[in-house]
PDB file of C-alpha atoms (C1' of nucleotides) in Angstrom:
ATOM      1  CA  MET F   1     -17.121 -15.292  11.807  1.00 49.00           C
ATOM      2  CA  GLN F   2     -18.250 -13.861   8.375  1.00 44.00           C
ATOM      3  CA  GLN F   3     -15.009 -14.037   6.473  1.00 46.00           C
ATOM      4  CA  GLU F   4     -16.302 -14.824   3.282  1.00 53.00           C
ATOM      5  CA  THR F   5     -18.322 -11.857   3.230  1.00 61.00           C
ATOM      6  CA  LEU F   6     -15.390  -9.857   3.586  1.00 71.00           C
ATOM      7  CA  GLY F   7     -13.812  -7.978   0.700  1.00 84.00           C
ATOM      8  CA  PHE F   8      -9.576  -7.692   0.038  1.00 89.00           C
ATOM      9  CA  PHE F   9     -10.169  -4.257   1.904  1.00 91.00           C
ATOM     10  CA  GLU F  10     -11.594  -5.740   5.032  1.00 90.00           C
ATOM     11  CA  LYS F  11      -9.271  -8.541   5.539  1.00 92.00           C
ATOM     12  CA  VAL F  12      -6.389  -5.659   5.121  1.00 94.00           C
ATOM     13  CA  TYR F  13      -8.319  -3.656   8.002  1.00 93.00           C
ATOM     14  CA  VAL F  14      -8.031  -6.873  10.171  1.00 93.00           C
ATOM     15  CA  VAL F  15      -4.314  -7.303   9.898  1.00 95.00           C
ATOM     16  CA  VAL F  16      -3.586  -3.499  10.304  1.00 95.00           C
ATOM     17  CA  ARG F  17      -5.191  -3.591  13.264  1.00 95.00           C
ATOM     18  CA  GLN F  18      -3.226  -6.141  14.790  1.00 95.00           C
ATOM     19  CA  ILE F  19      -0.177  -3.909  14.525  1.00 97.00           C
ATOM     20  CA  PRO F  20       1.021  -3.236  17.965  1.00 96.00           C
ATOM     21  CA  PHE F  21       2.048   0.274  19.326  1.00 96.00           C
ATOM     22  CA  GLY F  22       4.913   1.679  17.966  1.00 96.00           C
ATOM     23  CA  LYS F  23       5.414  -0.585  15.381  1.00 97.00           C
ATOM     24  CA  VAL F  24       4.959  -0.443  11.306  1.00 96.00           C
ATOM     25  CA  THR F  25       4.079  -2.394   8.312  1.00 96.00           C
ATOM     26  CA  SER F  26       4.418  -2.236   4.628  1.00 96.00           C
ATOM     27  CA  TYR F  27       1.653  -2.570   2.056  1.00 96.00           C
ATOM     28  CA  GLY F  28       3.768  -5.651   0.554  1.00 94.00           C
ATOM     29  CA  ALA F  29       3.858  -7.239   3.680  1.00 96.00           C
ATOM     30  CA  ILE F  30       0.107  -7.151   4.671  1.00 95.00           C
ATOM     31  CA  ALA F  31      -0.725  -8.279   0.909  1.00 95.00           C
ATOM     32  CA  LYS F  32       1.630 -10.961   0.961  1.00 94.00           C
ATOM     33  CA  TYR F  33       0.012 -12.323   4.321  1.00 94.00           C
ATOM     34  CA  LEU F  34      -3.043 -12.279   2.425  1.00 92.00           C
ATOM     35  CA  GLY F  35      -1.801 -14.272  -0.373  1.00 90.00           C
ATOM     36  CA  ALA F  36      -1.702 -11.543  -2.631  1.00 90.00           C
ATOM     37  CA  ALA F  37       1.883 -10.317  -2.953  1.00 90.00           C
ATOM     38  CA  LYS F  38       0.877  -8.712  -5.991  1.00 90.00           C
ATOM     39  CA  SER F  39      -1.725  -6.615  -4.596  1.00 92.00           C
ATOM     40  CA  ALA F  40       0.662  -4.074  -2.533  1.00 94.00           C
ATOM     41  CA  ARG F  41      -1.246  -1.506  -4.443  1.00 92.00           C
ATOM     42  CA  ILE F  42      -4.725  -2.827  -3.325  1.00 93.00           C
ATOM     43  CA  VAL F  43      -3.556  -2.712   0.475  1.00 94.00           C
ATOM     44  CA  GLY F  44      -2.640   0.985  -0.152  1.00 93.00           C
ATOM     45  CA  TYR F  45      -5.915   1.869  -1.793  1.00 91.00           C
ATOM     46  CA  ALA F  46      -7.737  -0.029   0.899  1.00 93.00           C
ATOM     47  CA  MET F  47      -5.951   2.470   3.370  1.00 93.00           C
ATOM     48  CA  ASN F  48      -8.133   5.005   1.046  1.00 90.00           C
ATOM     49  CA  GLY F  49     -11.140   3.685   2.412  1.00 88.00           C
ATOM     50  CA  SER F  50     -10.055   3.127   6.087  1.00 90.00           C
ATOM     51  CA  HIS F  51     -11.060   6.417   6.846  1.00 85.00           C
ATOM     52  CA  GLY F  52     -13.866   6.479   9.406  1.00 81.00           C
ATOM     53  CA  LYS F  53     -12.918   3.138  10.558  1.00 89.00           C
ATOM     54  CA  ASP F  54     -10.468   2.084  13.528  1.00 91.00           C
ATOM     55  CA  VAL F  55      -7.777   1.635  11.402  1.00 94.00           C
ATOM     56  CA  PRO F  56      -4.192   2.964  12.304  1.00 95.00           C
ATOM     57  CA  ALA F  57      -3.276   3.782   8.568  1.00 95.00           C
ATOM     58  CA  HIS F  58      -0.530   5.744   9.811  1.00 95.00           C
ATOM     59  CA  ARG F  59       1.374   2.402  10.948  1.00 96.00           C
ATOM     60  CA  VAL F  60       1.441   1.564   7.222  1.00 96.00           C
ATOM     61  CA  VAL F  61       4.232   2.574   4.732  1.00 96.00           C
ATOM     62  CA  ASN F  62       5.617   1.633   1.770  1.00 94.00           C
ATOM     63  CA  ARG F  63       8.794  -1.164   2.020  1.00 93.00           C
ATOM     64  CA  LYS F  64      11.232   1.875   2.152  1.00 92.00           C
ATOM     65  CA  GLY F  65       9.541   3.425   5.332  1.00 94.00           C
ATOM     66  CA  LEU F  66       8.827   6.116   3.029  1.00 93.00           C
ATOM     67  CA  LEU F  67       5.299   7.821   4.288  1.00 93.00           C
ATOM     68  CA  THR F  68       4.081   7.798   0.614  1.00 92.00           C
ATOM     69  CA  GLY F  69       0.224   8.314   1.772  1.00 90.00           C
ATOM     70  CA  LYS F  70       0.741  11.161   4.378  1.00 90.00           C
ATOM     71  CA  HIS F  71      -1.130  13.884   1.986  1.00 87.00           C
ATOM     72  CA  HIS F  72      -3.952  11.640   2.720  1.00 89.00           C
ATOM     73  CA  PHE F  73      -4.465  12.644   6.194  1.00 89.00           C
ATOM     74  CA  ASP F  74      -5.920  15.814   7.625  1.00 87.00           C
ATOM     75  CA  GLY F  75      -3.074  17.687   7.789  1.00 84.00           C
ATOM     76  CA  THR F  76       0.468  17.815   5.764  1.00 85.00           C
ATOM     77  CA  ASN F  77       2.472  16.137   8.656  1.00 89.00           C
ATOM     78  CA  ILE F  78       0.059  14.463  10.825  1.00 91.00           C
ATOM     79  CA  MET F  79       0.932  10.992   9.701  1.00 93.00           C
ATOM     80  CA  GLN F  80       4.382  11.787  11.143  1.00 93.00           C
ATOM     81  CA  GLN F  81       3.240  13.332  14.210  1.00 93.00           C
ATOM     82  CA  LEU F  82       1.273  10.106  15.142  1.00 94.00           C
ATOM     83  CA  LEU F  83       4.277   7.704  14.139  1.00 95.00           C
ATOM     84  CA  GLU F  84       6.666  10.196  16.403  1.00 96.00           C
ATOM     85  CA  ASN F  85       3.990   9.865  19.325  1.00 96.00           C
ATOM     86  CA  GLU F  86       4.720   6.320  18.987  1.00 97.00           C
ATOM     87  CA  GLY F  87       8.485   6.788  19.362  1.00 96.00           C
ATOM     88  CA  ILE F  88       9.430   6.069  15.724  1.00 97.00           C
ATOM     89  CA  GLU F  89      11.804   8.767  14.325  1.00 95.00           C
ATOM     90  CA  ILE F  90      11.007  10.181  11.217  1.00 94.00           C
ATOM     91  CA  ILE F  91      13.087  12.495   9.204  1.00 92.00           C
ATOM     92  CA  ASP F  92      11.626  14.082   5.965  1.00 88.00           C
ATOM     93  CA  ASN F  93       8.647  11.392   5.833  1.00 91.00           C
ATOM     94  CA  GLN F  94      11.329   8.525   5.912  1.00 92.00           C
ATOM     95  CA  ILE F  95      11.016   6.140   8.963  1.00 95.00           C
ATOM     96  CA  GLN F  96      14.564   5.839  10.474  1.00 94.00           C
ATOM     97  CA  ASN F  97      15.994   2.593  12.010  1.00 94.00           C
ATOM     98  CA  LEU F  98      13.129   0.754  10.009  1.00 94.00           C
ATOM     99  CA  GLU F  99      14.108  -2.775  11.011  1.00 92.00           C
ATOM    100  CA  SER F 100      13.754  -1.734  14.704  1.00 94.00           C
ATOM    101  CA  VAL F 101      10.138  -1.032  14.194  1.00 96.00           C
ATOM    102  CA  PHE F 102       9.032  -3.013  11.368  1.00 96.00           C
ATOM    103  CA  TRP F 103       6.102  -5.825  12.133  1.00 96.00           C
ATOM    104  CA  ASP F 104       5.627  -8.405   9.725  1.00 95.00           C
ATOM    105  CA  PRO F 105       2.331  -9.915   9.921  1.00 95.00           C
ATOM    106  CA  ALA F 106       3.578 -13.018   8.158  1.00 93.00           C
ATOM    107  CA  LYS F 107       6.188 -13.743  11.073  1.00 93.00           C
ATOM    108  CA  GLU F 108       4.270 -12.238  14.164  1.00 91.00           C
ATOM    109  CA  LEU F 109       1.145 -13.940  13.259  1.00 86.00           C
TER     110      LEU F 109
ATOM    111  C1'  DT W   1     -21.415  -0.450 -19.627  1.00 61.49           C
ATOM    112  C1'  DT W   2     -16.463   0.352 -20.410  1.00 61.49           C
ATOM    113  C1'  DT W   3     -12.171   3.243 -19.000  1.00 61.49           C
ATOM    114  C1'  DC W   4      -8.654   4.735 -15.413  1.00 61.49           C
ATOM    115  C1'  DT W   5      -6.343   5.645 -11.419  1.00 61.49           C
ATOM    116  C1'  DG W   6      -4.266   4.704  -7.061  1.00 61.49           C
ATOM    117  C1'  DA W   7      -1.289   5.054  -0.195  1.00 61.49           C
ATOM    118  C1'  DC W   8       3.067  -0.772  -4.436  1.00 61.49           C
ATOM    119  C1'  DT W   9       6.545  -4.234  -5.191  1.00 61.49           C
ATOM    120  C1'  DC W  10       9.872  -6.609  -8.069  1.00 61.49           C
ATOM    121  C1'  DG W  11      12.180  -7.930 -11.868  1.00 61.49           C
ATOM    122  C1'  DA W  12      14.440  -7.482 -16.201  1.00 61.49           C
ATOM    123  C1'  DA W  13      17.164  -4.450 -19.450  1.00 61.49           C
TER     124       DA W  13
ATOM    125  C1'  DC M   1      24.126   2.593 -11.735  1.00 61.49           C
ATOM    126  C1'  DT M   2      19.093   4.092 -13.631  1.00 61.49           C
ATOM    127  C1'  DT M   3      14.889   3.235 -15.802  1.00 61.49           C
ATOM    128  C1'  DC M   4      10.588   0.746 -17.271  1.00 61.49           C
ATOM    129  C1'  DG M   5       6.658  -2.194 -17.687  1.00 61.49           C
ATOM    130  C1'  DA M   6       3.483  -5.465 -15.449  1.00 61.49           C
ATOM    131  C1'  DG M   7       0.207  -7.113 -11.716  1.00 61.49           C
ATOM    132  C1'  DC M   8      -3.317  -6.879  -8.601  1.00 61.49           C
ATOM    133  C1'  DC M   9      -8.624  -5.175  -6.774  1.00 61.49           C
ATOM    134  C1'  DA M  10     -11.936  -1.648  -5.905  1.00 61.49           C
ATOM    135  C1'  DG M  11     -14.668   2.417  -6.826  1.00 61.49           C
ATOM    136  C1'  DA M  12     -15.668   6.939  -9.433  1.00 61.49           C
ATOM    137  C1'  DA M  13     -16.863   9.147 -13.949  1.00 61.49           C
TER     138       DA M  13
END
DNA sequence: TTTCTGACTCGAA
DNA sequence: CTTCGAGCCAGAA
């Protein structure tokens, strides 16, 4: 395996791909799992480069469950549509009952 | 080459 | 209660 050649971005991609169907996580949770709790912004920025990869960026939201990056998708509410398709209820870009669908890599992995 | 900004988060005043 | 600043990495101008 080539982990040393992997940059921070690719490490993020690996974790995001582990997110199970119908679950979501936060940028900070991923960053913390990677050992860089203060690099939550970088995780979000990594999602910016996830375009074209099999990374379910729509399952990654901020710690409030707010779809901060929805406007980076093709449509205006495509991100919400994808999540709702997985059984997650969303109102006004805000995930409802976040505790039930939250998936923490630090605990699950 | 330097500078800036960004899909964040937390703590302090 | 609200507001503000700092820290992290990578890519674009």
